[in-house]
């Protein structure tokens, strides 16, 4: 069976060199990437069992909070599916997420933004997709924050995502934005993505049907990983 | 009208940013108590089969400065060339070897260090054997899409000379950027693999 993964569409992803996002200038290779079909080294990947998960791993409101307290901020549920490019669910995918608190401040020793830390908010969580590729977590909506790039650049509210599919070829890190946020279109990091339609794939929709009444808003965010060929026709030299 | 194809587009990548460790290695950045141990810290245990080796290197940018906030992941076959993955159909992998690890580089100098075992050989899709290698993946602030490369071993010259991927790199100097230098420390082979994101001796990065 020939079942290599589809080649990444490098015109859809951001290019390596994006001078308006200044840090990319010295951190972008100048040579062309070497393009090759995937081999078993890329078609396999680590698998994480549900046994690594603790009960609060997908609850950022409570997983760092002390003594029954809760994180401060707009309560939201983020949910969605991990699919591949052939529109099939990716079960067993480890999804890791991290974010700033409701004021736009990260809990990190190198963070210098003046917004206050929330003693009850750590900012990390993780989930593993079920048989239909579904994941969900509860958190507070992160705040926007300023960052040193231009003199007055701000990141729109966002949540970072790291996803392991079933193969290392599917490894992906990306960010989720929130429907209706005008700051999305002013962000140099968002704008590294050349195609507006591609950016829109990272904007989670507000889902009124999934809100928890008197409790939390809900946002839906589907993630698509690389898909793979599946053909019965072999393409191998004689004798193999 | 022709039938519509039902493909989806891959979610576009975005930089991991400067605080990737909050999500991947929270304990390392002092976010403790959420989960006990960060994933991927250890590759080998006492039961793991194969020759123990060390992989070391630094990550540098186009000015030669260390990329202090980088996160590195590696993925490899076991000593027999089998992967600890449901997609592995050629045989039974070593149950005492996960084959995956990740690590934030040291803030001081951008260095990393993995203790692992030398991987066995894995076939190319056409049936030829690939030289032993380790998949390496680097993300950091300023890297818009994770950089994928491979580590090969300097003391596998014969296998390297026939490796389908290395053979696709015409310039010997470029090919050399994927071959980790061998030395020894306390009787253990040490392979040095410096990752130069840009500039002189820029590492070959892959689109696979
Ligand atoms: Fe961020």
Short mmCIF file of C-alpha atoms and ligand atoms in Angstrom, two decimals:
data_model
loop_
_atom_site.label_atom_id
_atom_site.label_comp_id
_atom_site.label_asym_id
_atom_site.label_seq_id
_atom_site.Cartn_x
_atom_site.Cartn_y
_atom_site.Cartn_z
CA UNK A 1 0.00 0.00 0.00
CA UNK A 2 1.17 3.46 -0.79
CA UNK A 3 -0.17 5.67 1.95
CA UNK A 4 2.09 8.62 2.33
CA UNK A 5 0.74 11.84 3.80
CA UNK A 6 -0.31 14.66 1.50
CA UNK A 7 2.38 17.26 1.09
CA UNK A 8 1.89 20.35 3.22
CA UNK A 9 0.55 23.31 1.23
CA UNK A 10 3.29 25.79 2.01
CA UNK A 11 1.37 28.63 0.34
CA UNK A 12 -1.45 28.15 2.83
CA UNK A 13 0.82 28.11 5.89
CA UNK A 14 2.80 31.23 6.77
CA UNK A 15 6.16 31.46 5.02
CA UNK A 16 9.24 31.26 7.27
CA UNK A 17 10.36 34.83 6.54
CA UNK A 18 7.72 37.40 7.50
CA UNK A 19 9.53 40.71 8.20
CA UNK A 20 6.53 42.41 9.84
CA UNK A 21 6.87 39.73 12.52
CA UNK A 22 10.42 40.79 13.26
CA UNK A 23 11.69 37.77 15.18
CA UNK A 24 11.17 35.64 12.07
CA UNK A 25 13.91 37.51 10.21
CA UNK A 26 16.81 35.70 11.89
CA UNK A 27 14.84 32.53 12.59
CA UNK A 28 13.86 31.62 9.04
CA UNK A 29 15.91 29.27 6.86
CA UNK A 30 17.13 30.81 3.61
CA UNK A 31 17.52 27.56 1.70
CA UNK A 32 14.55 25.79 0.15
CA UNK A 33 13.11 22.93 2.17
CA UNK A 34 13.96 19.45 0.89
CA UNK A 35 10.66 17.90 -0.25
CA UNK A 36 10.26 14.13 -0.07
CA UNK A 37 7.42 11.67 0.41
CA UNK A 38 6.80 10.58 3.97
CA UNK A 39 8.44 7.37 5.17
CA UNK A 40 7.63 5.20 8.17
CA UNK A 41 9.63 7.65 10.27
CA UNK A 42 7.02 10.34 9.61
CA UNK A 43 3.99 8.03 9.24
CA UNK A 44 4.37 6.82 12.81
CA UNK A 45 4.24 8.92 15.94
CA UNK A 46 3.93 8.73 19.70
CA UNK A 47 0.58 7.78 21.18
CA UNK A 48 -0.61 9.02 24.54
CA UNK A 49 -3.09 7.04 26.58
CA UNK A 50 -6.04 8.57 28.39
CA UNK A 51 -4.32 7.37 31.57
CA UNK A 52 -1.94 10.36 31.46
CA UNK A 53 -4.89 12.71 32.05
CA UNK A 54 -5.94 13.97 35.45
CA UNK A 55 -9.55 14.99 36.10
CA UNK A 56 -8.78 18.73 35.94
CA UNK A 57 -6.37 18.66 32.99
CA UNK A 58 -9.05 20.19 30.75
CA UNK A 59 -10.39 22.62 33.35
CA UNK A 60 -8.21 25.74 33.42
CA UNK A 61 -10.66 27.48 35.73
CA UNK A 62 -9.79 25.06 38.50
CA UNK A 63 -6.60 23.15 37.65
CA UNK A 64 -4.27 25.71 39.26
CA UNK A 65 -6.70 27.25 41.72
CA UNK A 66 -6.13 26.96 45.46
CA UNK A 67 -8.59 25.75 48.07
CA UNK A 68 -11.69 25.54 45.91
CA UNK A 69 -11.17 28.98 44.34
CA UNK A 70 -11.63 29.63 40.63
CA UNK A 71 -9.80 31.68 38.01
CA UNK A 72 -11.14 35.18 37.34
CA UNK A 73 -12.58 36.04 33.94
CA UNK A 74 -15.22 35.36 31.34
CA UNK A 75 -16.03 31.66 31.65
CA UNK A 76 -15.93 29.80 28.33
CA UNK A 77 -16.02 26.25 27.01
CA UNK A 78 -13.88 25.53 23.96
CA UNK A 79 -14.76 22.40 22.06
CA UNK A 80 -14.31 20.90 18.64
CA UNK A 81 -12.99 18.01 16.64
CA UNK A 82 -9.63 17.02 15.30
CA UNK A 83 -10.05 15.87 11.70
CA UNK A 84 -7.70 15.10 8.86
CA UNK A 85 -7.74 16.51 5.34
CA UNK A 86 -9.85 13.58 4.15
CA UNK A 87 -12.52 14.70 6.63
CA UNK A 88 -12.07 11.74 8.94
CA UNK A 89 -11.87 12.16 12.73
CA UNK A 90 -8.49 11.73 14.40
CA UNK A 91 -9.13 9.77 17.61
CA UNK A 92 -6.56 9.60 20.38
CA UNK A 93 -4.93 12.92 19.44
CA UNK A 94 -3.21 14.70 22.32
CA UNK A 95 -4.24 18.36 22.29
CA UNK A 96 -2.30 20.72 24.57
CA UNK A 97 -3.34 24.35 25.09
CA UNK A 98 -1.91 27.37 26.87
CA UNK A 99 -2.94 30.98 27.22
CA UNK A 100 -2.68 34.28 29.07
CA UNK A 101 -5.11 35.04 31.88
CA UNK A 102 -8.19 37.25 31.54
CA UNK A 103 -6.00 40.35 31.80
CA UNK A 104 -3.60 39.23 29.06
CA UNK A 105 -0.81 38.17 31.42
CA UNK A 106 1.10 34.87 31.12
CA UNK A 107 2.40 32.98 34.12
CA UNK A 108 6.02 32.81 32.93
CA UNK A 109 9.26 34.07 34.41
CA UNK A 110 10.12 36.01 31.25
CA UNK A 111 6.74 37.74 31.02
CA UNK A 112 6.93 41.47 31.82
CA UNK A 113 3.46 42.83 30.99
CA UNK A 114 2.14 44.94 33.87
CA UNK A 115 -1.32 43.31 33.98
CA UNK A 116 -1.85 41.40 37.22
CA UNK A 117 -1.28 37.68 37.65
CA UNK A 118 -4.29 35.70 38.81
CA UNK A 119 -3.12 33.50 41.71
CA UNK A 120 -5.72 30.93 40.66
CA UNK A 121 -4.83 30.68 36.99
CA UNK A 122 -1.92 28.64 35.58
CA UNK A 123 -2.83 28.81 31.91
CA UNK A 124 -2.23 25.26 30.67
CA UNK A 125 -4.37 22.24 29.95
CA UNK A 126 -4.66 19.17 27.75
CA UNK A 127 -7.13 16.66 26.39
CA UNK A 128 -7.13 13.55 24.22
CA UNK A 129 -9.72 13.21 21.46
CA UNK A 130 -12.39 10.52 21.68
CA UNK A 131 -13.38 8.04 18.97
CA UNK A 132 -15.09 10.82 16.98
CA UNK A 133 -12.11 13.13 17.31
CA UNK A 134 -13.82 15.37 19.88
CA UNK A 135 -12.10 17.33 22.64
CA UNK A 136 -13.29 20.01 25.03
CA UNK A 137 -12.03 22.17 27.84
CA UNK A 138 -13.16 24.93 30.15
CA UNK A 139 -11.22 28.13 30.73
CA UNK A 140 -11.53 31.89 30.98
CA UNK A 141 -11.33 34.03 27.88
CA UNK A 142 -7.75 35.31 27.60
CA UNK A 143 -7.12 39.05 27.40
CA UNK A 144 -5.34 40.82 24.56
CA UNK A 145 -1.78 41.88 25.35
CA UNK A 146 0.86 44.26 23.97
CA UNK A 147 4.18 42.88 22.74
CA UNK A 148 7.42 44.36 21.53
CA UNK A 149 7.46 44.28 17.74
CA UNK A 150 6.14 47.57 16.41
CA UNK A 151 5.80 50.29 19.07
CA UNK A 152 2.12 49.50 19.64
CA UNK A 153 1.41 45.95 18.54
CA UNK A 154 -1.17 43.89 20.40
CA UNK A 155 -1.99 40.24 20.18
CA UNK A 156 -5.72 39.58 19.82
CA UNK A 157 -7.19 37.28 22.46
CA UNK A 158 -5.92 33.80 21.56
CA UNK A 159 -5.26 30.31 22.85
CA UNK A 160 -2.18 28.37 21.71
CA UNK A 161 -2.69 24.76 20.58
CA UNK A 162 -0.23 21.91 20.12
CA UNK A 163 -1.60 18.78 18.45
CA UNK A 164 -0.21 15.27 18.01
CA UNK A 165 -2.19 13.19 15.51
CA UNK A 166 -1.42 9.58 14.67
CA UNK A 167 1.81 10.37 12.85
CA UNK A 168 4.70 12.74 13.33
CA UNK A 169 3.82 14.13 9.86
CA UNK A 170 0.67 15.56 11.45
CA UNK A 171 2.46 17.45 14.22
CA UNK A 172 1.08 20.97 14.40
CA UNK A 173 1.24 24.05 16.59
CA UNK A 174 -1.21 26.85 15.97
CA UNK A 175 -3.39 29.46 17.69
CA UNK A 176 -7.12 29.94 18.09
CA UNK A 177 -8.81 33.36 17.87
CA UNK A 178 -12.30 34.50 18.81
CA UNK A 179 -15.13 35.36 16.44
CA UNK A 180 -15.78 39.06 16.03
CA UNK A 181 -12.47 40.32 17.40
CA UNK A 182 -11.34 43.28 15.25
CA UNK A 183 -7.79 42.95 16.58
CA UNK A 184 -7.28 39.69 14.66
CA UNK A 185 -6.79 41.65 11.47
CA UNK A 186 -4.27 44.05 13.01
CA UNK A 187 -1.91 41.40 14.34
CA UNK A 188 1.47 40.88 12.64
CA UNK A 189 1.56 37.24 13.74
CA UNK A 190 -1.91 36.49 12.34
CA UNK A 191 -0.90 38.34 9.18
CA UNK A 192 2.01 35.98 8.56
CA UNK A 193 -0.72 33.77 7.06
CA UNK A 194 -1.09 34.97 3.48
CA UNK A 195 -4.68 33.92 2.78
CA UNK A 196 -7.62 35.41 4.65
CA UNK A 197 -9.56 32.17 4.23
CA UNK A 198 -6.75 30.36 6.06
CA UNK A 199 -6.88 32.85 8.95
CA UNK A 200 -10.62 32.30 9.23
CA UNK A 201 -9.93 28.61 9.85
CA UNK A 202 -8.31 29.69 13.13
CA UNK A 203 -11.24 31.80 14.31
CA UNK A 204 -13.49 29.88 16.70
CA UNK A 205 -17.19 30.55 16.30
CA UNK A 206 -19.39 31.60 19.20
CA UNK A 207 -21.87 28.72 19.63
CA UNK A 208 -24.98 29.87 21.47
CA UNK A 209 -26.40 26.34 21.43
CA UNK A 210 -23.42 24.99 23.32
CA UNK A 211 -23.33 27.71 25.97
CA UNK A 212 -24.05 26.56 29.48
CA UNK A 213 -26.94 28.79 30.63
CA UNK A 214 -26.09 31.04 33.58
CA UNK A 215 -22.49 29.72 33.46
CA UNK A 216 -20.27 29.75 30.35
CA UNK A 217 -20.16 30.87 26.74
CA UNK A 218 -18.99 28.31 24.20
CA UNK A 219 -16.65 28.51 21.22
CA UNK A 220 -16.22 25.81 18.59
CA UNK A 221 -12.77 25.20 17.17
CA UNK A 222 -12.11 22.34 14.75
CA UNK A 223 -8.52 21.48 13.90
CA UNK A 224 -7.49 19.81 10.65
CA UNK A 225 -4.30 17.76 10.42
CA UNK A 226 -2.63 16.37 7.31
CA UNK A 227 -4.40 13.52 5.57
CA UNK A 228 -2.94 10.54 3.78
CA UNK A 229 -3.37 8.66 0.56
CA UNK A 230 -4.88 5.25 0.68
CA UNK A 231 -4.63 3.24 -2.48
CA UNK A 232 -4.55 -0.45 -3.16
CA UNK A 233 -2.28 0.08 -6.14
CA UNK A 234 1.33 -0.41 -5.30
CA UNK A 235 4.17 1.51 -6.85
CA UNK A 236 7.25 -0.52 -6.12
CA UNK A 237 10.17 -1.74 -8.17
CA UNK A 238 10.12 -5.41 -9.25
CA UNK A 239 11.16 -7.82 -6.56
CA UNK A 240 10.01 -5.78 -3.59
CA UNK B 1 -20.95 19.54 -13.14
CA UNK B 2 -18.13 17.38 -11.79
CA UNK B 3 -18.37 15.71 -8.41
CA UNK B 4 -16.99 17.84 -5.61
CA UNK B 5 -13.90 16.65 -3.76
CA UNK B 6 -14.43 16.53 -0.04
CA UNK B 7 -10.99 17.48 1.19
CA UNK B 8 -10.42 19.88 4.05
CA UNK B 9 -7.46 22.24 4.28
CA UNK B 10 -4.94 21.68 7.05
CA UNK B 11 -5.22 24.23 9.87
CA UNK B 12 -2.53 26.83 9.19
CA UNK B 13 0.43 26.85 11.54
CA UNK B 14 1.19 29.73 13.90
CA UNK B 15 4.33 30.33 15.91
CA UNK B 16 4.61 28.51 19.24
CA UNK B 17 5.53 31.90 20.71
CA UNK B 18 7.88 32.61 23.61
CA UNK B 19 5.77 30.81 26.21
CA UNK B 20 5.32 27.42 24.56
CA UNK B 21 6.65 25.82 27.75
CA UNK B 22 3.54 26.82 29.67
CA UNK B 23 1.66 24.30 27.57
CA UNK B 24 4.29 21.65 27.00
CA UNK B 25 6.53 21.81 30.09
CA UNK B 26 4.57 23.67 32.77
CA UNK B 27 6.59 22.19 35.63
CA UNK B 28 9.76 23.48 33.99
CA UNK B 29 8.39 27.04 34.14
CA UNK B 30 7.21 26.58 37.71
CA UNK B 31 3.56 25.98 36.98
CA UNK B 32 3.35 23.05 39.34
CA UNK B 33 0.46 20.97 40.55
CA UNK B 34 -1.49 20.91 37.30
CA UNK B 35 0.09 17.64 36.25
CA UNK B 36 2.83 15.80 37.98
CA UNK B 37 5.47 15.45 35.34
CA UNK B 38 6.06 17.06 31.97
CA UNK B 39 5.78 14.62 29.07
CA UNK B 40 8.78 13.30 27.17
CA UNK B 41 11.53 13.88 29.71
CA UNK B 42 13.01 10.38 29.61
CA UNK B 43 13.55 8.03 26.66
CA UNK B 44 15.41 5.08 28.11
CA UNK B 45 15.01 2.92 31.18
CA UNK B 46 17.01 0.02 32.56
CA UNK B 47 15.07 -2.46 30.38
CA UNK B 48 15.46 -0.61 27.08
CA UNK B 49 17.25 -2.64 24.40
CA UNK B 50 20.12 -1.22 22.39
CA UNK B 51 23.28 0.84 22.46
CA UNK B 52 23.03 3.86 24.77
CA UNK B 53 24.02 7.14 23.12
CA UNK B 54 23.90 10.83 23.91
CA UNK B 55 22.62 13.43 21.47
CA UNK B 56 23.83 16.97 22.13
CA UNK B 57 23.77 20.26 20.32
CA UNK B 58 22.75 23.88 20.29
CA UNK B 59 20.19 25.81 18.27
CA UNK B 60 21.41 29.07 16.74
CA UNK B 61 19.82 31.79 14.60
CA UNK B 62 21.03 33.68 11.54
CA UNK B 63 23.30 35.87 13.70
CA UNK B 64 24.84 32.83 15.37
CA UNK B 65 23.05 33.60 18.64
CA UNK B 66 21.46 30.79 20.66
CA UNK B 67 17.69 30.42 20.28
CA UNK B 68 17.08 30.39 24.02
CA UNK B 69 13.35 29.76 23.95
CA UNK B 70 13.37 26.82 21.50
CA UNK B 71 11.59 23.57 22.20
CA UNK B 72 12.93 20.40 20.59
CA UNK B 73 11.15 17.13 19.99
CA UNK B 74 12.71 13.92 18.71
CA UNK B 75 11.07 10.77 17.37
CA UNK B 76 12.88 7.59 16.40
CA UNK B 77 12.70 3.84 15.91
CA UNK B 78 13.98 1.40 18.54
CA UNK B 79 17.24 -0.51 18.26
CA UNK B 80 15.62 -2.94 15.80
CA UNK B 81 14.21 -0.18 13.58
CA UNK B 82 10.62 -0.51 14.85
CA UNK B 83 8.43 2.35 16.06
CA UNK B 84 6.38 2.41 19.23
CA UNK B 85 3.26 3.33 17.27
CA UNK B 86 0.00 1.65 16.19
CA UNK B 87 1.03 2.48 12.60
CA UNK B 88 4.01 0.10 12.96
CA UNK B 89 3.09 -3.13 11.19
CA UNK B 90 6.46 -4.79 10.63
CA UNK B 91 6.92 -6.32 14.05
CA UNK B 92 6.82 -5.86 17.78
CA UNK B 93 8.64 -2.77 19.02
CA UNK B 94 10.59 -2.66 22.28
CA UNK B 95 7.88 -2.05 24.92
CA UNK B 96 10.47 -0.30 27.08
CA UNK B 97 11.22 2.39 24.54
CA UNK B 98 8.76 5.14 23.65
CA UNK B 99 10.98 6.74 21.02
CA UNK B 100 9.68 10.25 21.59
CA UNK B 101 11.05 13.00 23.80
CA UNK B 102 11.00 16.74 24.07
CA UNK B 103 12.94 19.33 25.88
CA UNK B 104 13.22 23.08 26.20
CA UNK B 105 16.77 24.12 25.30
CA UNK B 106 18.88 25.56 28.11
CA UNK B 107 18.19 29.26 28.47
CA UNK B 108 21.87 30.05 29.01
CA UNK B 109 23.20 28.76 25.69
CA UNK B 110 20.44 27.13 23.64
CA UNK B 111 21.82 23.64 24.27
CA UNK B 112 19.95 20.36 24.46
CA UNK B 113 20.87 16.82 25.42
CA UNK B 114 18.98 13.55 25.02
CA UNK B 115 20.02 10.15 26.27
CA UNK B 116 18.62 7.52 23.93
CA UNK B 117 19.52 4.36 22.01
CA UNK B 118 20.92 4.11 18.53
CA UNK B 119 17.95 3.48 16.21
CA UNK B 120 17.85 0.57 13.78
CA UNK B 121 17.16 0.95 10.09
CA UNK B 122 13.76 1.86 8.68
CA UNK B 123 12.81 1.26 5.03
CA UNK B 124 12.09 3.99 2.49
CA UNK B 125 8.73 3.61 0.67
CA UNK B 126 10.43 1.89 -2.29
CA UNK B 127 11.94 -0.78 -0.06
CA UNK B 128 15.52 0.54 0.09
CA UNK B 129 16.88 0.87 3.61
CA UNK B 130 17.39 4.29 5.14
CA UNK B 131 20.43 4.91 7.29
CA UNK B 132 19.71 5.07 11.03
CA UNK B 133 18.30 8.50 11.84
CA UNK B 134 16.29 10.49 14.35
CA UNK B 135 13.48 12.89 13.45
CA UNK B 136 14.06 16.33 15.00
CA UNK B 137 11.46 19.09 15.24
CA UNK B 138 12.08 22.63 16.47
CA UNK B 139 9.61 25.34 17.43
CA UNK B 140 10.26 28.76 18.96
CA UNK B 141 9.17 32.36 18.87
CA UNK B 142 9.77 33.64 15.33
CA UNK B 143 9.38 30.19 13.74
CA UNK B 144 6.05 30.30 11.92
CA UNK B 145 5.89 26.60 11.08
CA UNK B 146 7.82 24.00 13.10
CA UNK B 147 11.15 23.11 11.49
CA UNK B 148 11.63 19.44 10.69
CA UNK B 149 15.04 17.90 10.17
CA UNK B 150 16.87 14.60 10.67
CA UNK B 151 19.91 13.55 12.60
CA UNK B 152 22.18 10.93 11.00
CA UNK B 153 25.25 9.34 12.59
CA UNK B 154 28.83 10.04 11.47
CA UNK B 155 29.90 6.47 12.26
CA UNK B 156 27.31 4.99 9.88
CA UNK B 157 29.20 6.13 6.76
CA UNK B 158 28.32 3.06 4.69
CA UNK B 159 24.58 3.31 5.37
CA UNK B 160 24.65 7.10 5.01
CA UNK B 161 26.20 6.75 1.55
CA UNK B 162 23.11 4.80 0.43
CA UNK B 163 20.46 6.77 2.28
CA UNK B 164 17.71 7.92 -0.12
CA UNK B 165 17.24 11.24 1.70
CA UNK B 166 20.92 12.13 1.99
CA UNK B 167 21.38 11.21 -1.68
CA UNK B 168 18.83 13.87 -2.59
CA UNK B 169 21.15 16.58 -1.23
CA UNK B 170 23.70 17.22 -3.96
CA UNK B 171 26.15 19.46 -2.08
CA UNK B 172 28.31 17.46 0.36
CA UNK B 173 28.56 20.43 2.74
CA UNK B 174 24.78 20.67 2.98
CA UNK B 175 24.49 16.93 3.52
CA UNK B 176 26.99 17.19 6.38
CA UNK B 177 24.62 19.45 8.31
CA UNK B 178 22.47 16.38 8.99
CA UNK B 179 25.31 14.15 10.16
CA UNK B 180 26.05 14.32 13.89
CA UNK B 181 29.76 14.21 14.82
CA UNK B 182 30.85 11.38 17.06
CA UNK B 183 32.94 11.64 20.20
CA UNK B 184 33.07 9.68 23.43
CA UNK B 185 32.58 10.55 27.07
CA UNK B 186 32.92 8.06 29.92
CA UNK B 187 32.74 5.25 27.40
CA UNK B 188 29.48 6.46 25.93
CA UNK B 189 29.16 7.65 22.32
CA UNK B 190 28.18 11.30 22.11
CA UNK B 191 26.71 12.66 18.87
CA UNK B 192 26.84 16.40 18.42
CA UNK B 193 24.10 17.87 16.25
CA UNK B 194 24.07 21.65 16.08
CA UNK B 195 20.99 23.14 14.46
CA UNK B 196 21.69 26.34 12.52
CA UNK B 197 18.40 27.84 11.50
CA UNK B 198 19.94 30.30 9.04
CA UNK B 199 23.25 31.47 7.64
CA UNK B 200 26.60 29.72 7.22
CA UNK B 201 26.14 25.95 7.32
CA UNK B 202 22.39 26.31 7.58
CA UNK B 203 20.83 22.96 8.51
CA UNK B 204 18.85 21.21 5.81
CA UNK B 205 15.17 21.36 6.75
CA UNK B 206 12.59 18.99 5.39
CA UNK B 207 9.19 19.17 3.77
CA UNK B 208 8.02 15.60 4.31
FE1 LIG C 1 0.35 34.12 23.13
#
